[in-house]
Amino acid sequence: MSESCKDNENPLDIDGSNFNSEMYLECLLKCATLRQVMDKEAEVVTQSQFLQSEMQTLVYENYNKFISATETVRKMRSDFQIMQEEMNKLSENINNITEFSSKISDNLKESGNNVNRLCSTRQLLDKLQFVFLLPTQLNKAIEENRYVDAVHDYTHAQRVLQKYGNQPSFQSIQTECSEIICDLKKTLRERLLTPDTSASELAESVGLLRQLQETDSSLQDIFLTCAENRLEQHLKNLCGIIENVDILEWVEKCNNTLLADLGIVISCYHDIFQDSENANLPEFADKITTQVFHLFEEVVKKPENIGTEILIRGLDKFFRKLQAMSEIISSDTVSNKAQDVVIQCIDHKATMQYQLIQTQFKENLMRVRQSLASKGSETVDLKDILNSLQIHLMQKVQASLLDLMAFLQNKLSFGLKPWCGKAVADACWTVISETLKNLSDMVKDMASMQTSNNIPFELLLILAKLCLEIQENGVTTLHSHLLKLLEESAPGLTVKDKDTNSVMVHLSTAAQAALDSEVVFIGQMAAQMLRVSVLARDWLRAPEPRGPRAVCRRVVETLASADTAASQLFPTSIKPSSDSSRRTIWSRAPSSFSPINRIFSERIEVFSPAGADRAALSNGALKVALKALVECVRLRTFSRHGLQQLQVDVHFLQQRLSCMGNDERLLNALLEDALASAQLRCVDPQLMEPSIVDIICERG
Amino acid sequence: MEEGNSIIYGLEHQTRALSPQYGENDAIRFLIGTQSLKPNTNQVHVVELEEDTGALHTKVFKHDIGEIWHLRCSPHDAATLMTVHNAYDHDTCQCAMGVSIFRLPTIEVIPKDLDDLSAMQNRNAEDMELLKTITPEKPEEEIRCAEWHPSDANRVGIVLDNCVSIRDTSTGAHVGGVAPGGRTRLKLTAGKWSPQGQSQFAVLQDTHIKCFDTRTDCSKPAWSIDSAHRQLARDMDFNPNRQFHLASAGDDAALNIWDYRHGKEAIFSRTDHSHWVWTVRYNTYHEQLLLTGSSDARALLTAAASVCDADDDARRLSQVLEDGVLQSYEQHEDSVYCAEWSAAEPWTFASLSYDARLVLSRVPRHFKYKILL
């Protein structure tokens, strides 16, 4: 078996499809024995016979089947004939049915049409009735103020009316309707224009008008003008109450009326004209807010509203409202402007502060001036005055800085904003620098107009010292004070590098101007006395000297009083022991007046800047006075007694003035010059004995 | 006289009077009057600067009539000069002032030959011809100065301490006058003819400047600048080229320039001196240059280009020349009471100090070029 399986393709397999009978036979003949061949032959014969009979059975069977099929076919043929007949009958019947049904439908058609016509007529009649009733409906609705219904009805009917408007019967209705609608429009517009309609009514009216096919832009205009009118009314009211109410009340009122309405107007506008561009709105809002800001500025400037607390609270409320508004308006300008308003407030406050400080300082100064003028001959403690002026000024500035810090409180809506911090810091510095600059300018003014305006020289000294003190300490003190305050109220906030130098320069130039002015003032006062006394006297007919002339005492008194005043305020440099002051200046030969002497002495600058030092101030005044004496002596002609009188005068001056100033050489040089000039101008130049001069001076 | 170097000429007595020789167009000549109370010691020195060599030549004339307070050369005749003098009379123990007009025998100063030279080296004072002496009506009246009329050679204006008297030079007669009233009776300091008006005479009265028309009764000034200086006004000078402009100087150490049609505020003001300014002079050729002398012993050359800017030429000038002091001349050691530009040469000037030192100087060359080029 396994062999046969293996040789499936074996051409020798008798049952295989590749069976080759020749080869099989050949192979069989070759390898099988005769017997085997004989057996094989018998086997093949039997097998062939079996196969023969099996084939016959099969043929029979098939034949039978064919016969029965033929019979069936025949039977079927006769059946189909019957069927055919029945089918024919059916189709005939169907045809009949169709015929009948079409007859029926023909009959029903007419009545159906009639029904349809009736229905449409009814609808039309309904509409017509609506249209005919429209005027009365409208009137009724309008009478009952149901404008919305009226407009709704009208818009429904409008199309019909437009379509059949040319028919005479509709024409009257249309005219009537349009008249009514015109009236309605008019009423609506009137309602828009009446100031006491509320903003929502306004919006409703505009919505209705819009449905009534008013063009958008004109509606926008109308809406905005109406809104503006109403807001104007508010503005007017607000403007009117500025005088009567304080800032809190004002802001309250403003928030509740004007700004609230503005908010409604703007949101309504957005609702109604969503699709259109918002071209007009920002402009409109700007216009209104600008006016509001102007009013607010006025309110802020009102003197009653200067209190910081109330101002800040008002400002805070206002700013909050504006912030909210800026969200509604959604334009940057409002919020920017709101910031500006706060900054302006701060600046305004600062300006008020330093102006106040200045006025107060001026008042103080006026008091000081009066007390100095009325003091007579008593001495006043200038140091006290200086201290009180300085402390007062510093305190005022510090107080106003503290006041400004209130703008930085946490609870305020703008308190912690960086821009606010910066504005406050700037404002604080402005207060400091402006105060000091004003001070400098005032001092400079006083120094320059001093000839016409009789300002006591003590005041000039005080002011000079004040300027110097503030320049040295005050500026830095205030600056660091400001930094400290800022650090406390808004940590992290720094003042940008402020220009302390320019302030200091201002102060020091002012101080210098005041000192120069004081020196020239004192010097000129003495110079004027000497000039008048020298020019008015007839030196040719002078009597023999009996003592120094009275004018010399007055000159000495003037210079001495200035010197004492200066000593109170300016450090006294230690004077070298003044033995040499007893030295008489004519110990040199009287003919010593020659250019040679001058070569060895320094040039004397008479009107030169004065140092901030008692001795320097006195020196300055001495120079001015004595140089004038020299120049005036040279314009006169002296007799012998005249010369001797001058000699006594000069000696007296030398004795009394040598304790002032620290430059004895200067004093001596000038006095020497005066005497030498007098000698030159003398027709009989004979001087007195120094000892006699001494005696006369002491006796006098 | 090279750049920056000045020539110094010393005299024996104190001096307060200096005048350029106005009538001379070629030679740089100045006249100086001395001031000494000793009798018969006063002199008039004629100083000429030889431009080519830089040499200084002088001639001395006697002035025995008294000490000279003021000296003016005639603009009409180079040889004629006028002095204001003062003399002490021992008998009456009084001083008497007067105005005298002299004529120099010759205006030549530079010696022509050796004889001349030796005569000059002897320095013998020569005589001048006295033409006329005019005395004030009251002998004790003080005379401040005397000024030649700019066009009428026979007229002089004499400024006394409270009035101005116009005199005829040939007869000495009083032909007109100015007596500024006012309750205060402030004294006059100096005065000058106005170059424009011919008959207008301007005076300095205390701190004010007033100009009177001598043809009127002089009750009201033709124009005035009140409080021109904060202290006494000492001197003034009219702008030679620009009508209505004048410069003034005073005890407030200031130099002010005014347009006297608008006398409220000075159009130019500087305070560069450190004491009273006694004299101010416009340069005759270049109005931008001003010369001042002060008792701080300095003469200052100041530029005022900005106020000379009306015409195109000068506008250019103000761009190259800054306002302010161009140069300070410090060769003096005493008060400078007089400073004068030469009448013949635009860049040379003289300053005279009380200690009898005349300094002849020049405008520094670079400024000169700036102005010229």
PDB file of N, CA, C and O in Angstrom, chain A residues 447-448 450-451 524 528 531 540-541 593 595 598-599 603-607 624 627-628 631-632 634-637 680-683, chain B residues 14 16 35 37 67 69 86 88 94-95 142 230-232 251 253 274-276 278 295-298 330 332-335 337 354:
ATOM      1  N   ALA A 447      17.945 140.559  46.767  1.00  0.00           N
ATOM      2  CA  ALA A 447      19.312 141.065  46.692  1.00  0.00           C
ATOM      3  C   ALA A 447      19.442 142.096  45.594  1.00  0.00           C
ATOM      4  O   ALA A 447      20.180 143.068  45.731  1.00  0.00           O
ATOM      5  N   SER A 448      18.714 141.898  44.492  1.00  0.00           N
ATOM      6  CA  SER A 448      18.938 142.811  43.373  1.00  0.00           C
ATOM      7  C   SER A 448      18.129 144.091  43.512  1.00  0.00           C
ATOM      8  O   SER A 448      18.520 145.121  42.999  1.00  0.00           O
ATOM      9  N   GLN A 450      17.503 145.725  46.217  1.00  0.00           N
ATOM     10  CA  GLN A 450      17.641 146.213  47.566  1.00  0.00           C
ATOM     11  C   GLN A 450      17.828 147.716  47.635  1.00  0.00           C
ATOM     12  O   GLN A 450      17.472 148.321  48.635  1.00  0.00           O
ATOM     13  N   THR A 451      18.319 148.343  46.578  1.00  0.00           N
ATOM     14  CA  THR A 451      18.523 149.787  46.676  1.00  0.00           C
ATOM     15  C   THR A 451      17.199 150.528  46.767  1.00  0.00           C
ATOM     16  O   THR A 451      17.055 151.460  47.544  1.00  0.00           O
ATOM     17  N   GLN A 524      27.937 150.914  50.673  1.00  0.00           N
ATOM     18  CA  GLN A 524      27.417 152.108  50.018  1.00  0.00           C
ATOM     19  C   GLN A 524      26.812 153.055  51.037  1.00  0.00           C
ATOM     20  O   GLN A 524      26.880 154.270  50.871  1.00  0.00           O
ATOM     21  N   GLN A 528      28.157 156.563  51.119  1.00  0.00           N
ATOM     22  CA  GLN A 528      27.291 157.703  50.858  1.00  0.00           C
ATOM     23  C   GLN A 528      27.477 158.765  51.944  1.00  0.00           C
ATOM     24  O   GLN A 528      27.591 159.950  51.651  1.00  0.00           O
ATOM     25  N   ARG A 531      30.794 160.341  51.351  1.00  0.00           N
ATOM     26  CA  ARG A 531      30.804 161.140  50.128  1.00  0.00           C
ATOM     27  C   ARG A 531      30.117 162.482  50.372  1.00  0.00           C
ATOM     28  O   ARG A 531      30.676 163.540  50.073  1.00  0.00           O
ATOM     29  N   LEU A 540      38.286 174.340  52.693  1.00  0.00           N
ATOM     30  CA  LEU A 540      39.244 175.448  52.687  1.00  0.00           C
ATOM     31  C   LEU A 540      39.065 176.333  53.908  1.00  0.00           C
ATOM     32  O   LEU A 540      40.002 176.973  54.361  1.00  0.00           O
ATOM     33  N   ARG A 541      37.853 176.359  54.402  1.00  0.00           N
ATOM     34  CA  ARG A 541      37.604 177.235  55.541  1.00  0.00           C
ATOM     35  C   ARG A 541      37.296 176.441  56.799  1.00  0.00           C
ATOM     36  O   ARG A 541      36.547 176.862  57.652  1.00  0.00           O
ATOM     37  N   PHE A 593      53.456 159.233  48.807  1.00  0.00           N
ATOM     38  CA  PHE A 593      52.494 158.956  47.750  1.00  0.00           C
ATOM     39  C   PHE A 593      53.208 158.907  46.408  1.00  0.00           C
ATOM     40  O   PHE A 593      53.567 159.923  45.842  1.00  0.00           O
ATOM     41  N   PRO A 595      53.936 156.141  42.828  1.00  0.00           N
ATOM     42  CA  PRO A 595      53.637 154.848  42.204  1.00  0.00           C
ATOM     43  C   PRO A 595      54.453 153.709  42.789  1.00  0.00           C
ATOM     44  O   PRO A 595      54.006 152.564  42.804  1.00  0.00           O
ATOM     45  N   ARG A 598      52.785 151.709  45.365  1.00  0.00           N
ATOM     46  CA  ARG A 598      51.667 150.889  44.900  1.00  0.00           C
ATOM     47  C   ARG A 598      52.144 149.609  44.237  1.00  0.00           C
ATOM     48  O   ARG A 598      51.427 148.612  44.229  1.00  0.00           O
ATOM     49  N   ILE A 599      53.314 149.666  43.704  1.00  0.00           N
ATOM     50  CA  ILE A 599      53.819 148.481  43.027  1.00  0.00           C
ATOM     51  C   ILE A 599      53.880 147.317  44.008  1.00  0.00           C
ATOM     52  O   ILE A 599      53.617 146.173  43.676  1.00  0.00           O
ATOM     53  N   ARG A 603      46.655 145.028  44.220  1.00  0.00           N
ATOM     54  CA  ARG A 603      45.514 145.751  43.674  1.00  0.00           C
ATOM     55  C   ARG A 603      44.285 145.458  44.534  1.00  0.00           C
ATOM     56  O   ARG A 603      44.059 144.326  44.951  1.00  0.00           O
ATOM     57  N   ILE A 604      43.505 146.467  44.801  1.00  0.00           N
ATOM     58  CA  ILE A 604      42.318 146.257  45.635  1.00  0.00           C
ATOM     59  C   ILE A 604      41.080 146.199  44.738  1.00  0.00           C
ATOM     60  O   ILE A 604      40.787 147.149  44.012  1.00  0.00           O
ATOM     61  N   GLU A 605      40.423 145.071  44.769  1.00  0.00           N
ATOM     62  CA  GLU A 605      39.166 144.948  44.017  1.00  0.00           C
ATOM     63  C   GLU A 605      38.040 145.373  44.942  1.00  0.00           C
ATOM     64  O   GLU A 605      37.782 144.724  45.950  1.00  0.00           O
ATOM     65  N   VAL A 606      37.394 146.469  44.592  1.00  0.00           N
ATOM     66  CA  VAL A 606      36.435 147.023  45.551  1.00  0.00           C
ATOM     67  C   VAL A 606      35.123 146.253  45.527  1.00  0.00           C
ATOM     68  O   VAL A 606      34.681 145.722  46.536  1.00  0.00           O
ATOM     69  N   PHE A 607      34.508 146.181  44.336  1.00  0.00           N
ATOM     70  CA  PHE A 607      33.243 145.422  44.268  1.00  0.00           C
ATOM     71  C   PHE A 607      33.582 143.997  43.863  1.00  0.00           C
ATOM     72  O   PHE A 607      33.581 143.657  42.693  1.00  0.00           O
ATOM     73  N   VAL A 624      34.459 149.217  50.187  1.00  0.00           N
ATOM     74  CA  VAL A 624      33.536 150.070  49.430  1.00  0.00           C
ATOM     75  C   VAL A 624      33.504 151.455  50.036  1.00  0.00           C
ATOM     76  O   VAL A 624      33.565 152.476  49.337  1.00  0.00           O
ATOM     77  N   LYS A 627      37.186 153.333  49.827  1.00  0.00           N
ATOM     78  CA  LYS A 627      37.593 153.700  48.477  1.00  0.00           C
ATOM     79  C   LYS A 627      36.804 154.932  48.025  1.00  0.00           C
ATOM     80  O   LYS A 627      37.336 155.821  47.366  1.00  0.00           O
ATOM     81  N   ALA A 628      35.543 154.997  48.440  1.00  0.00           N
ATOM     82  CA  ALA A 628      34.734 156.164  48.105  1.00  0.00           C
ATOM     83  C   ALA A 628      35.324 157.398  48.772  1.00  0.00           C
ATOM     84  O   ALA A 628      35.373 158.485  48.172  1.00  0.00           O
ATOM     85  N   GLU A 631      38.275 158.593  46.712  1.00  0.00           N
ATOM     86  CA  GLU A 631      37.897 159.239  45.459  1.00  0.00           C
ATOM     87  C   GLU A 631      37.297 160.614  45.707  1.00  0.00           C
ATOM     88  O   GLU A 631      37.516 161.546  44.942  1.00  0.00           O
ATOM     89  N   CYS A 632      36.535 160.750  46.779  1.00  0.00           N
ATOM     90  CA  CYS A 632      35.887 162.034  47.035  1.00  0.00           C
ATOM     91  C   CYS A 632      36.896 163.071  47.513  1.00  0.00           C
ATOM     92  O   CYS A 632      36.808 164.247  47.154  1.00  0.00           O
ATOM     93  N   ARG A 634      39.835 163.365  46.580  1.00  0.00           N
ATOM     94  CA  ARG A 634      40.595 163.840  45.434  1.00  0.00           C
ATOM     95  C   ARG A 634      39.858 164.902  44.630  1.00  0.00           C
ATOM     96  O   ARG A 634      40.431 165.540  43.769  1.00  0.00           O
ATOM     97  N   LEU A 635      38.560 165.037  44.890  1.00  0.00           N
ATOM     98  CA  LEU A 635      37.796 166.031  44.152  1.00  0.00           C
ATOM     99  C   LEU A 635      37.743 167.363  44.888  1.00  0.00           C
ATOM    100  O   LEU A 635      37.125 168.300  44.419  1.00  0.00           O
ATOM    101  N   ARG A 636      38.352 167.431  46.075  1.00  0.00           N
ATOM    102  CA  ARG A 636      38.235 168.642  46.893  1.00  0.00           C
ATOM    103  C   ARG A 636      39.588 169.312  47.063  1.00  0.00           C
ATOM    104  O   ARG A 636      40.633 168.732  46.787  1.00  0.00           O
ATOM    105  N   THR A 637      39.536 170.513  47.527  1.00  0.00           N
ATOM    106  CA  THR A 637      40.763 171.225  47.839  1.00  0.00           C
ATOM    107  C   THR A 637      40.746 171.549  49.332  1.00  0.00           C
ATOM    108  O   THR A 637      39.725 171.997  49.854  1.00  0.00           O
ATOM    109  N   LEU A 680      47.901 165.822  48.829  1.00  0.00           N
ATOM    110  CA  LEU A 680      48.118 166.330  47.480  1.00  0.00           C
ATOM    111  C   LEU A 680      47.156 167.457  47.145  1.00  0.00           C
ATOM    112  O   LEU A 680      47.479 168.376  46.396  1.00  0.00           O
ATOM    113  N   ARG A 681      45.960 167.349  47.670  1.00  0.00           N
ATOM    114  CA  ARG A 681      44.925 168.339  47.365  1.00  0.00           C
ATOM    115  C   ARG A 681      44.956 169.493  48.360  1.00  0.00           C
ATOM    116  O   ARG A 681      44.016 170.255  48.435  1.00  0.00           O
ATOM    117  N   CYS A 682      46.012 169.610  49.145  1.00  0.00           N
ATOM    118  CA  CYS A 682      46.054 170.640  50.180  1.00  0.00           C
ATOM    119  C   CYS A 682      46.957 171.782  49.736  1.00  0.00           C
ATOM    120  O   CYS A 682      48.037 171.568  49.196  1.00  0.00           O
ATOM    121  N   VAL A 683      46.474 172.999  49.955  1.00  0.00           N
ATOM    122  CA  VAL A 683      47.278 174.148  49.540  1.00  0.00           C
ATOM    123  C   VAL A 683      48.406 174.404  50.510  1.00  0.00           C
ATOM    124  O   VAL A 683      49.376 175.075  50.186  1.00  0.00           O
TER     125      VAL A 683
ATOM    126  N   GLN B  14      49.949 165.087  39.371  1.00  0.00           N
ATOM    127  CA  GLN B  14      48.716 164.328  39.194  1.00  0.00           C
ATOM    128  C   GLN B  14      47.977 164.827  37.949  1.00  0.00           C
ATOM    129  O   GLN B  14      48.084 166.001  37.583  1.00  0.00           O
ATOM    130  N   ARG B  16      44.283 164.674  35.531  1.00  0.00           N
ATOM    131  CA  ARG B  16      42.869 164.320  35.391  1.00  0.00           C
ATOM    132  C   ARG B  16      42.327 164.726  34.023  1.00  0.00           C
ATOM    133  O   ARG B  16      41.149 164.547  33.770  1.00  0.00           O
ATOM    134  N   GLN B  35      47.509 168.522  37.268  1.00  0.00           N
ATOM    135  CA  GLN B  35      46.685 169.045  38.353  1.00  0.00           C
ATOM    136  C   GLN B  35      47.559 169.156  39.591  1.00  0.00           C
ATOM    137  O   GLN B  35      47.810 168.182  40.288  1.00  0.00           O
ATOM    138  N   LEU B  37      48.355 171.895  42.977  1.00  0.00           N
ATOM    139  CA  LEU B  37      47.940 173.125  43.650  1.00  0.00           C
ATOM    140  C   LEU B  37      49.107 174.085  43.855  1.00  0.00           C
ATOM    141  O   LEU B  37      48.917 175.234  44.218  1.00  0.00           O
ATOM    142  N   GLU B  67      45.547 174.746  38.156  1.00  0.00           N
ATOM    143  CA  GLU B  67      45.515 173.303  37.897  1.00  0.00           C
ATOM    144  C   GLU B  67      44.395 172.982  36.912  1.00  0.00           C
ATOM    145  O   GLU B  67      43.343 173.621  36.917  1.00  0.00           O
ATOM    146  N   TRP B  69      41.481 170.771  35.412  1.00  0.00           N
ATOM    147  CA  TRP B  69      40.506 169.727  35.760  1.00  0.00           C
ATOM    148  C   TRP B  69      39.948 169.051  34.515  1.00  0.00           C
ATOM    149  O   TRP B  69      39.465 167.928  34.562  1.00  0.00           O
ATOM    150  N   ASN B  86      41.531 175.654  37.928  1.00  0.00           N
ATOM    151  CA  ASN B  86      41.196 176.043  39.293  1.00  0.00           C
ATOM    152  C   ASN B  86      42.464 176.598  39.929  1.00  0.00           C
ATOM    153  O   ASN B  86      43.550 176.045  39.759  1.00  0.00           O
ATOM    154  N   TYR B  88      44.086 178.575  43.603  1.00  0.00           N
ATOM    155  CA  TYR B  88      43.836 178.969  44.997  1.00  0.00           C
ATOM    156  C   TYR B  88      44.400 180.362  45.199  1.00  0.00           C
ATOM    157  O   TYR B  88      45.544 180.648  44.855  1.00  0.00           O
ATOM    158  N   GLN B  94      40.461 181.273  48.969  1.00  0.00           N
ATOM    159  CA  GLN B  94      39.359 180.715  48.179  1.00  0.00           C
ATOM    160  C   GLN B  94      39.893 180.187  46.858  1.00  0.00           C
ATOM    161  O   GLN B  94      40.912 180.651  46.366  1.00  0.00           O
ATOM    162  N   CYS B  95      39.166 179.239  46.305  1.00  0.00           N
ATOM    163  CA  CYS B  95      39.514 178.729  44.989  1.00  0.00           C
ATOM    164  C   CYS B  95      38.648 179.410  43.950  1.00  0.00           C
ATOM    165  O   CYS B  95      37.473 179.711  44.205  1.00  0.00           O
ATOM    166  N   GLU B 142      31.601 176.072  41.016  1.00  0.00           N
ATOM    167  CA  GLU B 142      32.512 175.043  40.503  1.00  0.00           C
ATOM    168  C   GLU B 142      32.151 174.701  39.068  1.00  0.00           C
ATOM    169  O   GLU B 142      30.972 174.578  38.723  1.00  0.00           O
ATOM    170  N   ARG B 230      22.591 153.042  39.181  1.00  0.00           N
ATOM    171  CA  ARG B 230      22.081 152.914  40.544  1.00  0.00           C
ATOM    172  C   ARG B 230      22.780 153.899  41.467  1.00  0.00           C
ATOM    173  O   ARG B 230      22.240 154.284  42.498  1.00  0.00           O
ATOM    174  N   GLN B 231      23.994 154.261  41.122  1.00  0.00           N
ATOM    175  CA  GLN B 231      24.687 155.315  41.854  1.00  0.00           C
ATOM    176  C   GLN B 231      24.883 156.473  40.877  1.00  0.00           C
ATOM    177  O   GLN B 231      24.330 156.466  39.788  1.00  0.00           O
ATOM    178  N   LEU B 232      25.717 157.404  41.296  1.00  0.00           N
ATOM    179  CA  LEU B 232      25.998 158.572  40.471  1.00  0.00           C
ATOM    180  C   LEU B 232      26.439 158.181  39.054  1.00  0.00           C
ATOM    181  O   LEU B 232      27.219 157.267  38.871  1.00  0.00           O
ATOM    182  N   ASP B 251      28.942 155.179  39.096  1.00  0.00           N
ATOM    183  CA  ASP B 251      29.506 154.652  40.337  1.00  0.00           C
ATOM    184  C   ASP B 251      29.039 153.240  40.654  1.00  0.00           C
ATOM    185  O   ASP B 251      29.519 152.625  41.594  1.00  0.00           O
ATOM    186  N   ALA B 253      29.667 150.924  38.832  1.00  0.00           N
ATOM    187  CA  ALA B 253      30.660 150.126  38.107  1.00  0.00           C
ATOM    188  C   ALA B 253      30.126 149.591  36.789  1.00  0.00           C
ATOM    189  O   ALA B 253      30.701 148.687  36.210  1.00  0.00           O
ATOM    190  N   SER B 274      35.586 146.905  38.863  1.00  0.00           N
ATOM    191  CA  SER B 274      35.284 146.631  40.262  1.00  0.00           C
ATOM    192  C   SER B 274      35.255 147.926  41.067  1.00  0.00           C
ATOM    193  O   SER B 274      35.320 147.886  42.286  1.00  0.00           O
ATOM    194  N   HIS B 275      35.178 149.064  40.409  1.00  0.00           N
ATOM    195  CA  HIS B 275      34.873 150.284  41.143  1.00  0.00           C
ATOM    196  C   HIS B 275      34.226 151.269  40.180  1.00  0.00           C
ATOM    197  O   HIS B 275      33.835 150.874  39.071  1.00  0.00           O
ATOM    198  N   TRP B 276      34.065 152.510  40.643  1.00  0.00           N
ATOM    199  CA  TRP B 276      33.374 153.501  39.829  1.00  0.00           C
ATOM    200  C   TRP B 276      34.013 153.626  38.444  1.00  0.00           C
ATOM    201  O   TRP B 276      35.229 153.607  38.312  1.00  0.00           O
ATOM    202  N   TRP B 278      34.762 156.084  35.506  1.00  0.00           N
ATOM    203  CA  TRP B 278      34.829 157.539  35.382  1.00  0.00           C
ATOM    204  C   TRP B 278      34.693 158.020  33.954  1.00  0.00           C
ATOM    205  O   TRP B 278      34.406 159.181  33.712  1.00  0.00           O
ATOM    206  N   SER B 295      38.208 153.699  38.589  1.00  0.00           N
ATOM    207  CA  SER B 295      39.094 153.860  39.741  1.00  0.00           C
ATOM    208  C   SER B 295      39.548 152.520  40.296  1.00  0.00           C
ATOM    209  O   SER B 295      40.160 152.463  41.342  1.00  0.00           O
ATOM    210  N   ASP B 296      39.233 151.421  39.614  1.00  0.00           N
ATOM    211  CA  ASP B 296      39.898 150.173  39.981  1.00  0.00           C
ATOM    212  C   ASP B 296      41.238 150.053  39.249  1.00  0.00           C
ATOM    213  O   ASP B 296      41.836 148.993  39.213  1.00  0.00           O
ATOM    214  N   ALA B 297      41.698 151.192  38.672  1.00  0.00           N
ATOM    215  CA  ALA B 297      43.006 151.273  38.030  1.00  0.00           C
ATOM    216  C   ALA B 297      43.100 150.409  36.784  1.00  0.00           C
ATOM    217  O   ALA B 297      44.113 149.777  36.536  1.00  0.00           O
ATOM    218  N   ARG B 298      42.013 150.360  36.043  1.00  0.00           N
ATOM    219  CA  ARG B 298      42.030 149.579  34.817  1.00  0.00           C
ATOM    220  C   ARG B 298      41.359 150.366  33.717  1.00  0.00           C
ATOM    221  O   ARG B 298      40.441 151.134  33.966  1.00  0.00           O
ATOM    222  N   GLU B 330      46.129 146.794  32.290  1.00  0.00           N
ATOM    223  CA  GLU B 330      46.396 146.866  33.730  1.00  0.00           C
ATOM    224  C   GLU B 330      47.694 147.586  34.057  1.00  0.00           C
ATOM    225  O   GLU B 330      48.273 147.386  35.119  1.00  0.00           O
ATOM    226  N   HIS B 332      48.107 150.579  34.738  1.00  0.00           N
ATOM    227  CA  HIS B 332      47.944 151.695  35.675  1.00  0.00           C
ATOM    228  C   HIS B 332      47.995 151.187  37.099  1.00  0.00           C
ATOM    229  O   HIS B 332      47.649 150.041  37.386  1.00  0.00           O
ATOM    230  N   GLU B 333      48.417 152.090  38.005  1.00  0.00           N
ATOM    231  CA  GLU B 333      48.419 151.707  39.409  1.00  0.00           C
ATOM    232  C   GLU B 333      47.546 152.618  40.248  1.00  0.00           C
ATOM    233  O   GLU B 333      47.489 152.486  41.459  1.00  0.00           O
ATOM    234  N   ASP B 334      46.919 153.573  39.590  1.00  0.00           N
ATOM    235  CA  ASP B 334      45.977 154.405  40.327  1.00  0.00           C
ATOM    236  C   ASP B 334      44.726 154.565  39.456  1.00  0.00           C
ATOM    237  O   ASP B 334      44.689 154.091  38.318  1.00  0.00           O
ATOM    238  N   SER B 335      43.756 155.249  40.017  1.00  0.00           N
ATOM    239  CA  SER B 335      42.485 155.398  39.313  1.00  0.00           C
ATOM    240  C   SER B 335      42.682 155.997  37.928  1.00  0.00           C
ATOM    241  O   SER B 335      43.439 156.943  37.747  1.00  0.00           O
ATOM    242  N   TYR B 337      41.107 158.160  35.293  1.00  0.00           N
ATOM    243  CA  TYR B 337      39.990 159.092  35.169  1.00  0.00           C
ATOM    244  C   TYR B 337      39.697 159.444  33.719  1.00  0.00           C
ATOM    245  O   TYR B 337      38.625 159.938  33.407  1.00  0.00           O
ATOM    246  N   TYR B 354      45.571 158.875  37.669  1.00  0.00           N
ATOM    247  CA  TYR B 354      45.804 159.993  38.579  1.00  0.00           C
ATOM    248  C   TYR B 354      47.270 160.123  38.942  1.00  0.00           C
ATOM    249  O   TYR B 354      47.759 161.213  39.197  1.00  0.00           O
TER     250      TYR B 354
END
